[in-house]
PDB file of N, CA and C in Angstrom:
ATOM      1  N   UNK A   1     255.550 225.296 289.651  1.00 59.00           N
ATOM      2  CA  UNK A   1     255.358 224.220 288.711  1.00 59.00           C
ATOM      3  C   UNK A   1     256.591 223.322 288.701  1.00 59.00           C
ATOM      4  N   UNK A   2     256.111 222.101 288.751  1.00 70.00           N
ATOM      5  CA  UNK A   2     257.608 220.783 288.403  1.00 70.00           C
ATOM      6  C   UNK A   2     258.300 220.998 287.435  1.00 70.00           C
ATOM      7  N   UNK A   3     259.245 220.558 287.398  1.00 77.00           N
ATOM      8  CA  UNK A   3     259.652 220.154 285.715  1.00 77.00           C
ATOM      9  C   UNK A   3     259.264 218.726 285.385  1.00 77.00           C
ATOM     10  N   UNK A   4     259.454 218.686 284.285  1.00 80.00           N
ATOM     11  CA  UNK A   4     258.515 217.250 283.533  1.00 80.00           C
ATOM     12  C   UNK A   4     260.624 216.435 283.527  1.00 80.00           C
ATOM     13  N   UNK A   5     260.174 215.706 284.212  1.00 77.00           N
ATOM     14  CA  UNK A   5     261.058 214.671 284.363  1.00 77.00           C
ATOM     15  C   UNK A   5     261.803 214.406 282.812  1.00 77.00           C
ATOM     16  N   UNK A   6     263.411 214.331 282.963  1.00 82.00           N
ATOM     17  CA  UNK A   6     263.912 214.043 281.816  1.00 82.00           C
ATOM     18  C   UNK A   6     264.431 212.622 281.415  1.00 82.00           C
ATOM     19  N   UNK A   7     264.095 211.838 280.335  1.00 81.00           N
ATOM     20  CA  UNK A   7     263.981 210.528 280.333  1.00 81.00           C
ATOM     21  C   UNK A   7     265.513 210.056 280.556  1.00 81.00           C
ATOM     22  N   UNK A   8     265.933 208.722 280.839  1.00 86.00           N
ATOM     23  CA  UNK A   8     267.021 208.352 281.148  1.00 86.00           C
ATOM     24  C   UNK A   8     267.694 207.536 279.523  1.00 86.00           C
ATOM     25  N   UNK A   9     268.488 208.641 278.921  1.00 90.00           N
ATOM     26  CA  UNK A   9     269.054 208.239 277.344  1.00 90.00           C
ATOM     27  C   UNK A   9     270.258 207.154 277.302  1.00 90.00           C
ATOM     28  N   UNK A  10     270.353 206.178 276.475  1.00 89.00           N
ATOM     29  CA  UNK A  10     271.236 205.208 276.158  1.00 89.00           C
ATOM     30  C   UNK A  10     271.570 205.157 275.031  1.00 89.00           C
ATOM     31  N   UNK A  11     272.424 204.603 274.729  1.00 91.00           N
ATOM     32  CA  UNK A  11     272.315 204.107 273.306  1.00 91.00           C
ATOM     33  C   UNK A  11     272.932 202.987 272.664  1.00 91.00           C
ATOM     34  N   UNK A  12     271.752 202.012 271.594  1.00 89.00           N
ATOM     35  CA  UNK A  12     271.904 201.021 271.490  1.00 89.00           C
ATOM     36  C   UNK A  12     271.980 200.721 270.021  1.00 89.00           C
ATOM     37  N   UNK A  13     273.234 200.115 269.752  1.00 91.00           N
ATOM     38  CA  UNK A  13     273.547 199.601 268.621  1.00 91.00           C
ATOM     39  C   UNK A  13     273.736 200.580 267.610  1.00 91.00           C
ATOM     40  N   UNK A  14     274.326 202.229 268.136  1.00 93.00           N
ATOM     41  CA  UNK A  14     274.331 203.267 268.010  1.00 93.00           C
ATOM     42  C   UNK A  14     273.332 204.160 267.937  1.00 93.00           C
ATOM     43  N   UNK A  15     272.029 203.680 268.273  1.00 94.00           N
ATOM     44  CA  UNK A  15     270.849 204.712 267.928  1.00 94.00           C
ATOM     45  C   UNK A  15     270.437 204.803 269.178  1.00 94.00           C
ATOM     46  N   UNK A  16     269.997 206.163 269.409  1.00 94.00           N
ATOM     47  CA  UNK A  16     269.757 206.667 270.682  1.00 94.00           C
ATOM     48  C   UNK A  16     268.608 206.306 270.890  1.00 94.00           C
ATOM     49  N   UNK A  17     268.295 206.107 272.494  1.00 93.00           N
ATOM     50  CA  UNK A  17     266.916 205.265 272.813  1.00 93.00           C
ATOM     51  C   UNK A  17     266.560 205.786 274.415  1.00 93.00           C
ATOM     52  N   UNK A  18     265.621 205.389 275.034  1.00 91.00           N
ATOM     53  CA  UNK A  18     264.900 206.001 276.508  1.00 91.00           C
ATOM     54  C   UNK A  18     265.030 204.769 277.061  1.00 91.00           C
ATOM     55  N   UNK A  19     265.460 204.928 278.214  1.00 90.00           N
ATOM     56  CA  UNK A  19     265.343 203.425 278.984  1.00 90.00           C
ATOM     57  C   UNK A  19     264.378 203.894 279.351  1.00 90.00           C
ATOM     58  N   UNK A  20     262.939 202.772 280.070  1.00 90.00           N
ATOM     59  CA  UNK A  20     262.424 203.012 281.060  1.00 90.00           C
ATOM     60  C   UNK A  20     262.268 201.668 282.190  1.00 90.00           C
ATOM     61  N   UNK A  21     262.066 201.724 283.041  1.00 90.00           N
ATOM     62  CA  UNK A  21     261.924 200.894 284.374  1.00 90.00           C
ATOM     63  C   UNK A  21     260.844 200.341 284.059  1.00 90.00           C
ATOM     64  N   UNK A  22     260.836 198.831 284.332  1.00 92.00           N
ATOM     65  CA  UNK A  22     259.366 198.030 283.799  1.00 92.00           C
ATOM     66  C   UNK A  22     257.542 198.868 284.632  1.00 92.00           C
ATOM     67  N   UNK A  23     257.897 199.521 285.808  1.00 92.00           N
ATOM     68  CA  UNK A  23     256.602 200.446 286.136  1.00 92.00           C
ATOM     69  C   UNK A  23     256.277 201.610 285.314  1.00 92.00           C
ATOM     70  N   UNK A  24     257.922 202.058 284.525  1.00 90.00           N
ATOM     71  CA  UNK A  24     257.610 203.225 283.919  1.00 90.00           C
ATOM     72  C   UNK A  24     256.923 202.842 282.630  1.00 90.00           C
ATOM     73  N   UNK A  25     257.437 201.554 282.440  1.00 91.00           N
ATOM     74  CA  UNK A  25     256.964 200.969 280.838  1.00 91.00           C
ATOM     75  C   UNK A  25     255.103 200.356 281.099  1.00 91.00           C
ATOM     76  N   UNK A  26     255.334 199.876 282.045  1.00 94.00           N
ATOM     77  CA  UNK A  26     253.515 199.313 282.369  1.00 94.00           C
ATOM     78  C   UNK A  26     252.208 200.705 282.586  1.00 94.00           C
ATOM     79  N   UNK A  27     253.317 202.365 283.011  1.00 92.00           N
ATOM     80  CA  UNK A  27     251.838 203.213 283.127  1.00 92.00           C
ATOM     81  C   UNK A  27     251.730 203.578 281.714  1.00 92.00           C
ATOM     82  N   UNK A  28     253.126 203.515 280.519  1.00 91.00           N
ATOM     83  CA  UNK A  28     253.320 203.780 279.278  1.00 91.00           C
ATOM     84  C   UNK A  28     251.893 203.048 278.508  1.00 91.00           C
ATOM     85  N   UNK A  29     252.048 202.263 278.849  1.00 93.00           N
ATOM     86  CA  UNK A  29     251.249 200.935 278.540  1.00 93.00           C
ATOM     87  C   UNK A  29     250.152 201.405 278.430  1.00 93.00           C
ATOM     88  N   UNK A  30     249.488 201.435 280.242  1.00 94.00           N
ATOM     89  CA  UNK A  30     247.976 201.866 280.444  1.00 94.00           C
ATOM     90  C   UNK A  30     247.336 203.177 279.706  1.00 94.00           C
ATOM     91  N   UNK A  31     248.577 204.374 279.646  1.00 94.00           N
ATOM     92  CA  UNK A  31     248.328 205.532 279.079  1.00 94.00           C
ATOM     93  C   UNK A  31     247.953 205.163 277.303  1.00 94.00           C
ATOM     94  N   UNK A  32     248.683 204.462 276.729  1.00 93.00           N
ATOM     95  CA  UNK A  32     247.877 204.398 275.586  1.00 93.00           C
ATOM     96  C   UNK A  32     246.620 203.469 275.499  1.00 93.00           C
ATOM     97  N   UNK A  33     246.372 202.549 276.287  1.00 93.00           N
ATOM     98  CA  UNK A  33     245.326 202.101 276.015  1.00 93.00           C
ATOM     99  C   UNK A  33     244.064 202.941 276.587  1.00 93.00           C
ATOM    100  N   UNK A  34     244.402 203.564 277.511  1.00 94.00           N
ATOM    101  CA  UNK A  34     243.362 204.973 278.062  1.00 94.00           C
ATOM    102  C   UNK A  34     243.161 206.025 276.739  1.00 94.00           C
ATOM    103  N   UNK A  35     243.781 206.447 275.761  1.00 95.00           N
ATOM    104  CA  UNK A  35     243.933 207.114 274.774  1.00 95.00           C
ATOM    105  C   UNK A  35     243.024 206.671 273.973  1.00 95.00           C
ATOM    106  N   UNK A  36     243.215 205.324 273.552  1.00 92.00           N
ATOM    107  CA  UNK A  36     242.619 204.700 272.175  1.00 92.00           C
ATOM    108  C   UNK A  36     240.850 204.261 272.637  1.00 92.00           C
ATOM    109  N   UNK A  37     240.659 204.169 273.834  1.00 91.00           N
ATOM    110  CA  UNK A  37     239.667 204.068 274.268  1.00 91.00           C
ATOM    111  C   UNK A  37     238.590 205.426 274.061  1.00 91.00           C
ATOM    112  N   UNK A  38     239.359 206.537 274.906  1.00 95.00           N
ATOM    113  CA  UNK A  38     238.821 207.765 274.355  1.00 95.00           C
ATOM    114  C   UNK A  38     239.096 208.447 273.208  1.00 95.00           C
ATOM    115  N   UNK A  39     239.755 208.237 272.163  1.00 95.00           N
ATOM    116  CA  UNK A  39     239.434 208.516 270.785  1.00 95.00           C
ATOM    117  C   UNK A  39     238.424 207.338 270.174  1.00 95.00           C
ATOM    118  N   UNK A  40     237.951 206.465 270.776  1.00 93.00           N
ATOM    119  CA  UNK A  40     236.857 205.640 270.240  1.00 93.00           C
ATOM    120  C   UNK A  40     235.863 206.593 270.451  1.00 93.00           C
ATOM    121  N   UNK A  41     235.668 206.765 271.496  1.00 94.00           N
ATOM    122  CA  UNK A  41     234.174 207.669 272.687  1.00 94.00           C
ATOM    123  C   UNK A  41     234.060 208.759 271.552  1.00 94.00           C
ATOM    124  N   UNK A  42     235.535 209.100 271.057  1.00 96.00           N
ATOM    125  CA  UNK A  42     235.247 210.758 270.603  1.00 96.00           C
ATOM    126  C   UNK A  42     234.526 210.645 268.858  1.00 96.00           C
ATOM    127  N   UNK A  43     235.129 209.651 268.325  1.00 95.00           N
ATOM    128  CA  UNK A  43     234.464 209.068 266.958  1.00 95.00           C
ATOM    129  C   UNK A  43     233.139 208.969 267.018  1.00 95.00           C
ATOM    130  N   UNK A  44     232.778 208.212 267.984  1.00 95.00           N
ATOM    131  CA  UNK A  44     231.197 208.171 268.416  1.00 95.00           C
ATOM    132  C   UNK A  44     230.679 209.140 268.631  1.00 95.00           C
ATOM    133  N   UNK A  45     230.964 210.258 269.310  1.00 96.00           N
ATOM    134  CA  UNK A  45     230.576 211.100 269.639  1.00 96.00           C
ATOM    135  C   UNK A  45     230.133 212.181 268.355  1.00 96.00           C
ATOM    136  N   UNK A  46     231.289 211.806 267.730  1.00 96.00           N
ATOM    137  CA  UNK A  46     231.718 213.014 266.203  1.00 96.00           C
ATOM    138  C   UNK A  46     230.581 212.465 265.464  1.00 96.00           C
ATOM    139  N   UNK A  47     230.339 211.198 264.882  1.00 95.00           N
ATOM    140  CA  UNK A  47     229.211 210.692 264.530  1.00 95.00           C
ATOM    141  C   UNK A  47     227.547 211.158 264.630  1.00 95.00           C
ATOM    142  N   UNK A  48     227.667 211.221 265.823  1.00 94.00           N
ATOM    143  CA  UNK A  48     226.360 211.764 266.648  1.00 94.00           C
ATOM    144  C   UNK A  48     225.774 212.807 266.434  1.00 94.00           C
ATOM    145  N   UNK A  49     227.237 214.095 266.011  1.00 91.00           N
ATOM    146  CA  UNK A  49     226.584 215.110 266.326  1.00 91.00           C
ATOM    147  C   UNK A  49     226.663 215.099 264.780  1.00 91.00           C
ATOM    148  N   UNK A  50     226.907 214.724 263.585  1.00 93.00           N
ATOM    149  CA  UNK A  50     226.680 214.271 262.934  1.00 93.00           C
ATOM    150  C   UNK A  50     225.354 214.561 262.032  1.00 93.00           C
ATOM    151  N   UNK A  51     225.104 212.891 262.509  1.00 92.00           N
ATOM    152  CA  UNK A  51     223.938 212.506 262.751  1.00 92.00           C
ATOM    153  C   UNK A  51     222.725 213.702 263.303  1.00 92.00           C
ATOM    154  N   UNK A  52     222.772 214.267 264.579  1.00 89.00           N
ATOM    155  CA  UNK A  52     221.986 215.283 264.814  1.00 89.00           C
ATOM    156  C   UNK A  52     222.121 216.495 264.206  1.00 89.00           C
ATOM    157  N   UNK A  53     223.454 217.188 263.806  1.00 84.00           N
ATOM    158  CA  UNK A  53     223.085 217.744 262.596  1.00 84.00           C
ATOM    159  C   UNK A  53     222.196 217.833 261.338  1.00 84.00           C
ATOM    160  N   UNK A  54     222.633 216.223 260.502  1.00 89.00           N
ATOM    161  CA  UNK A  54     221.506 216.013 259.725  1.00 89.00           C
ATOM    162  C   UNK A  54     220.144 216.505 259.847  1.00 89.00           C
ATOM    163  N   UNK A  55     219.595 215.954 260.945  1.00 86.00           N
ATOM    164  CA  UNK A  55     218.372 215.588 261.201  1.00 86.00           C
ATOM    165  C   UNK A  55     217.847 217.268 261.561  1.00 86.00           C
ATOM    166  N   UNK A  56     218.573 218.048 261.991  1.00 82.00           N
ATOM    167  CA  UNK A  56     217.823 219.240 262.556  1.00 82.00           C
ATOM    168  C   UNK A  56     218.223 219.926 261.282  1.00 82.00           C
ATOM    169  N   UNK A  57     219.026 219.846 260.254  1.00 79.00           N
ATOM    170  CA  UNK A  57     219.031 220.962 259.061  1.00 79.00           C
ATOM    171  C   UNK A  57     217.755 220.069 258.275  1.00 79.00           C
ATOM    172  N   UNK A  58     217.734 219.181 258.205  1.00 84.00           N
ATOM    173  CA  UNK A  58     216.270 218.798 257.963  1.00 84.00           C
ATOM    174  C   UNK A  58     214.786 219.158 258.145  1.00 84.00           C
ATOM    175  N   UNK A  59     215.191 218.680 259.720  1.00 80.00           N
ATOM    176  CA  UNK A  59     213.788 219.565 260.256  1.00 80.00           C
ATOM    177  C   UNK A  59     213.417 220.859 259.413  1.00 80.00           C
ATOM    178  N   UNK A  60     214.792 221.761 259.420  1.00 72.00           N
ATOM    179  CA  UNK A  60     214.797 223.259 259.055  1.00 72.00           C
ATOM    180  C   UNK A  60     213.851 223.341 258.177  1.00 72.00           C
ATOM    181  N   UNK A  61     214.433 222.048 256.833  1.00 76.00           N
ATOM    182  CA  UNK A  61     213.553 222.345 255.443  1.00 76.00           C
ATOM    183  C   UNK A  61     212.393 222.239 255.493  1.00 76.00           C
ATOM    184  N   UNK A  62     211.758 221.548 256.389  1.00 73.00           N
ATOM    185  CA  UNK A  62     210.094 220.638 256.691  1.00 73.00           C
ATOM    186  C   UNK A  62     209.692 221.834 257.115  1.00 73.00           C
ATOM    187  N   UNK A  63     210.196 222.619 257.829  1.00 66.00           N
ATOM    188  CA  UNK A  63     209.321 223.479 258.924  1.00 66.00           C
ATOM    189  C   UNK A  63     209.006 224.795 257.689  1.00 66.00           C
ATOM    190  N   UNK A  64     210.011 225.052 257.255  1.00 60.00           N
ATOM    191  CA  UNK A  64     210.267 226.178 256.053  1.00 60.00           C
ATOM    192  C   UNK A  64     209.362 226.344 254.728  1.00 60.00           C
ATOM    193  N   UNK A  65     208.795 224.675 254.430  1.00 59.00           N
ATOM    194  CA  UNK A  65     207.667 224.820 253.251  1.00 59.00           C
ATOM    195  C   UNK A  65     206.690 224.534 254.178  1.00 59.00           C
ATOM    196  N   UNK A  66     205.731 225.276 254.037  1.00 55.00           N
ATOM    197  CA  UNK A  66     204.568 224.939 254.893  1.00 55.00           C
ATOM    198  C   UNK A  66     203.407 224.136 254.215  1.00 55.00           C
ATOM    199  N   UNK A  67     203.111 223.037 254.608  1.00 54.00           N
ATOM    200  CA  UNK A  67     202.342 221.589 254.184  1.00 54.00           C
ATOM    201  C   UNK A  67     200.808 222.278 254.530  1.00 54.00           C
ATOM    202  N   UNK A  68     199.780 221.446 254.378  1.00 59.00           N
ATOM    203  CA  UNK A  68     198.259 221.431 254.727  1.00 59.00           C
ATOM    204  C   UNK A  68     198.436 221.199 255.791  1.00 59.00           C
ATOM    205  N   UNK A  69     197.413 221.375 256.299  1.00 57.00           N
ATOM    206  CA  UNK A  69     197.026 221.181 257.975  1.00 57.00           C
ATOM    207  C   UNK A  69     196.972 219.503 257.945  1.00 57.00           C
ATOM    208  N   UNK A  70     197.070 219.022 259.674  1.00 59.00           N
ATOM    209  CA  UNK A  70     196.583 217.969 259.441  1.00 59.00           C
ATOM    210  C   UNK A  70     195.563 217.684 260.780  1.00 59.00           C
ATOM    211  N   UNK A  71     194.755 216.832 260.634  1.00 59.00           N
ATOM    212  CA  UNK A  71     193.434 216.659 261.487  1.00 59.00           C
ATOM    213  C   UNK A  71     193.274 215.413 261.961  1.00 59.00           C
ATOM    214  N   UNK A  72     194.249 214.549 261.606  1.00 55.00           N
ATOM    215  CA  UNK A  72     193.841 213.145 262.078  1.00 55.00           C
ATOM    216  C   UNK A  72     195.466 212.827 263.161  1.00 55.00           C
ATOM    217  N   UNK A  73     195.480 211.814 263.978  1.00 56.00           N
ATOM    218  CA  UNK A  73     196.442 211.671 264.923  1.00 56.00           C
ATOM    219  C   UNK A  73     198.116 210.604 263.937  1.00 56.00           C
ATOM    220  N   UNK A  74     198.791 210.589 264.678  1.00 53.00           N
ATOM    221  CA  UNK A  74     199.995 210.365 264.164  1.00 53.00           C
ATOM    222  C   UNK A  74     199.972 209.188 263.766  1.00 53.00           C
ATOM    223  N   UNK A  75     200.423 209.174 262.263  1.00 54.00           N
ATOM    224  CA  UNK A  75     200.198 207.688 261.520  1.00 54.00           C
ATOM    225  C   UNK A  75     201.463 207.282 261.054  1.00 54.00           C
ATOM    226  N   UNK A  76     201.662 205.455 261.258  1.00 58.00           N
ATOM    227  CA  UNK A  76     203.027 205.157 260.888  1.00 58.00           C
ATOM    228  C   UNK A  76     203.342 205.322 259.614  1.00 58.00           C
ATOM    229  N   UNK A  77     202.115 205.505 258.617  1.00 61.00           N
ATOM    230  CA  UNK A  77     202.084 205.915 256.840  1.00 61.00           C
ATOM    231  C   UNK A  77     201.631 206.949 256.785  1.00 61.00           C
ATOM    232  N   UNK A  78     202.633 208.233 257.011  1.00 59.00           N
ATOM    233  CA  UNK A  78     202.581 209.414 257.124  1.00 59.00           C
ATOM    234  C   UNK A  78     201.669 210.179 255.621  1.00 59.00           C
ATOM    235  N   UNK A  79     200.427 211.114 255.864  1.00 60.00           N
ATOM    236  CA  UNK A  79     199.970 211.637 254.805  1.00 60.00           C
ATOM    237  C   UNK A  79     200.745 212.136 254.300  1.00 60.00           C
ATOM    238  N   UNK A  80     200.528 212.946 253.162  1.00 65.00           N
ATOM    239  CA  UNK A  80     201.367 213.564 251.835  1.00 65.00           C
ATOM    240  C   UNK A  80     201.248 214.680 252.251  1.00 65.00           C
ATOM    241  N   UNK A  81     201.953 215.869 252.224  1.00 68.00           N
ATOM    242  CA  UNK A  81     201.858 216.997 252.477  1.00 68.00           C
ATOM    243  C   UNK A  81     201.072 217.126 254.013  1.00 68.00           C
ATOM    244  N   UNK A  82     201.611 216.746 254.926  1.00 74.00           N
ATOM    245  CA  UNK A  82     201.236 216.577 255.843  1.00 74.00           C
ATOM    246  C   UNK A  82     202.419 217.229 256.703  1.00 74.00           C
ATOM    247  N   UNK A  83     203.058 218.531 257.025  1.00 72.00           N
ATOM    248  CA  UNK A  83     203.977 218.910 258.417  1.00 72.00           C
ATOM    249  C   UNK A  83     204.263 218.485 259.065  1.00 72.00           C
ATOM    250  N   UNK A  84     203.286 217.646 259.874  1.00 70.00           N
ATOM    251  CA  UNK A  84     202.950 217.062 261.287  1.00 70.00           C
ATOM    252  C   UNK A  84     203.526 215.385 260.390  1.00 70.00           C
ATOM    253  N   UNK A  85     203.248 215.246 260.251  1.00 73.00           N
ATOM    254  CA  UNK A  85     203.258 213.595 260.175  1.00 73.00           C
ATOM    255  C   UNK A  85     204.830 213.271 259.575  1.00 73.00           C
ATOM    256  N   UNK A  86     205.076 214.594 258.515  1.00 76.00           N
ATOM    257  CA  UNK A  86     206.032 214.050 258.090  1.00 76.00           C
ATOM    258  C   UNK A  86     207.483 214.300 258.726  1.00 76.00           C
ATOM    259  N   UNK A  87     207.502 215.443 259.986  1.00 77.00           N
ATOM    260  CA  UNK A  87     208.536 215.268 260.927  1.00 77.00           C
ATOM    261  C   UNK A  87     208.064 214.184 261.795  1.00 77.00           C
ATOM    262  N   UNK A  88     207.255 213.521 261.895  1.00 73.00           N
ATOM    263  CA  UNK A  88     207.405 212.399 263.069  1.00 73.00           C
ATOM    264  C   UNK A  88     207.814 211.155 262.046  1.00 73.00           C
ATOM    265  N   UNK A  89     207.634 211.387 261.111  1.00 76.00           N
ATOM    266  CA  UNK A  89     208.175 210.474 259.991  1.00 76.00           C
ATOM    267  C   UNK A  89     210.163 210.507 260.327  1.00 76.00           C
ATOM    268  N   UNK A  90     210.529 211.879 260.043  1.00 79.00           N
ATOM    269  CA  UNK A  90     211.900 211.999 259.808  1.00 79.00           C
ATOM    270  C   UNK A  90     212.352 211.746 261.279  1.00 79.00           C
ATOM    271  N   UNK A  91     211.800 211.775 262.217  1.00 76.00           N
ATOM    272  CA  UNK A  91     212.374 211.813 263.557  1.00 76.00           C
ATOM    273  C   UNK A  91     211.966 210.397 264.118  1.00 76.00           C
ATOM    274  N   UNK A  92     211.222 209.652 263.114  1.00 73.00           N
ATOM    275  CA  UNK A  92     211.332 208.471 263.861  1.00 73.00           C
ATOM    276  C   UNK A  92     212.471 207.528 262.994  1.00 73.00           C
ATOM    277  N   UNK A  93     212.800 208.044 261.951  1.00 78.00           N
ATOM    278  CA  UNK A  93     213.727 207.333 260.660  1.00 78.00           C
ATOM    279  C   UNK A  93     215.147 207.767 261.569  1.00 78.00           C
ATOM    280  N   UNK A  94     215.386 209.308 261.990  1.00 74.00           N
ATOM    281  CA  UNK A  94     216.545 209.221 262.973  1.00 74.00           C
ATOM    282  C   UNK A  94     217.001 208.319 263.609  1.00 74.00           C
ATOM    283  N   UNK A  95     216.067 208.094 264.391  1.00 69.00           N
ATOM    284  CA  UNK A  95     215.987 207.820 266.004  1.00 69.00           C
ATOM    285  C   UNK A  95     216.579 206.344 265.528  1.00 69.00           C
ATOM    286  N   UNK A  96     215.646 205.678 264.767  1.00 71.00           N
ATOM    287  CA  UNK A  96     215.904 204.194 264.124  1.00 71.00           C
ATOM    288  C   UNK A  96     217.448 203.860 263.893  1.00 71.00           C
ATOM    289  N   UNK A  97     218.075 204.940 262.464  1.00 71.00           N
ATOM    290  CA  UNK A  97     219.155 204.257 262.358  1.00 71.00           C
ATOM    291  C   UNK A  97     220.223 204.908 263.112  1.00 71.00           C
ATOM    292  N   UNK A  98     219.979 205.593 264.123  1.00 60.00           N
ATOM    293  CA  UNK A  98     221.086 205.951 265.698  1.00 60.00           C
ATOM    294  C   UNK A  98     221.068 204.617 266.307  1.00 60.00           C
ATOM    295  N   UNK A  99     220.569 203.664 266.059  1.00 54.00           N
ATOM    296  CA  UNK A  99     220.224 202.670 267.354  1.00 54.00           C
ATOM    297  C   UNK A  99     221.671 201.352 267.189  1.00 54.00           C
TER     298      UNK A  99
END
């Protein structure tokens, strides 16, 4: 294994400081803007699962009281006590405000 390079120390106006070489200062540069980019991704991400959390401890409760049957096909004005209709209800209300 290398050793991690030791910075080149000065000191200015009595307070100690790192020189670096304008290439060393420009990957300084790129490295934080590579950072702040992926702690964006990761917020989003944190959000998401979130978000899909919600929605599946949800599901949980829907699935857990058991509704009437239902006999007719999937309606955008979900019946009342309806299982079926009313997870395509909650999973289309997801889906919506993920967008």
């Amino acid at each position: 294994m290398s050793r991690q390079p030791q910075p080149r120390r000065i000191t200015l106006g009595g307070r100690e400081a790192v020189a670096l070489t304008p290439e060393e200062y420009a990957q300084l540069v790129a490295s934080r803007r590579q950072i702040g980019g992926q702690s964006a991704r990761v917020r989003v991400l944190g959000e998401q699962v979130r978000r899909t959390d919600r929605l599946l401890r949800e599901l949980e409760t829907l699935v857990a009281a058991p509704g009437e049957g239902c006999t007719h096909p999937p309606d955008p004005d979900p019946a009342p006590g309806c299982l079926r209709c009313a997870v395509a209800d909650l999973l289309r209300r997801h889906r919506d405000t993920g967008r």
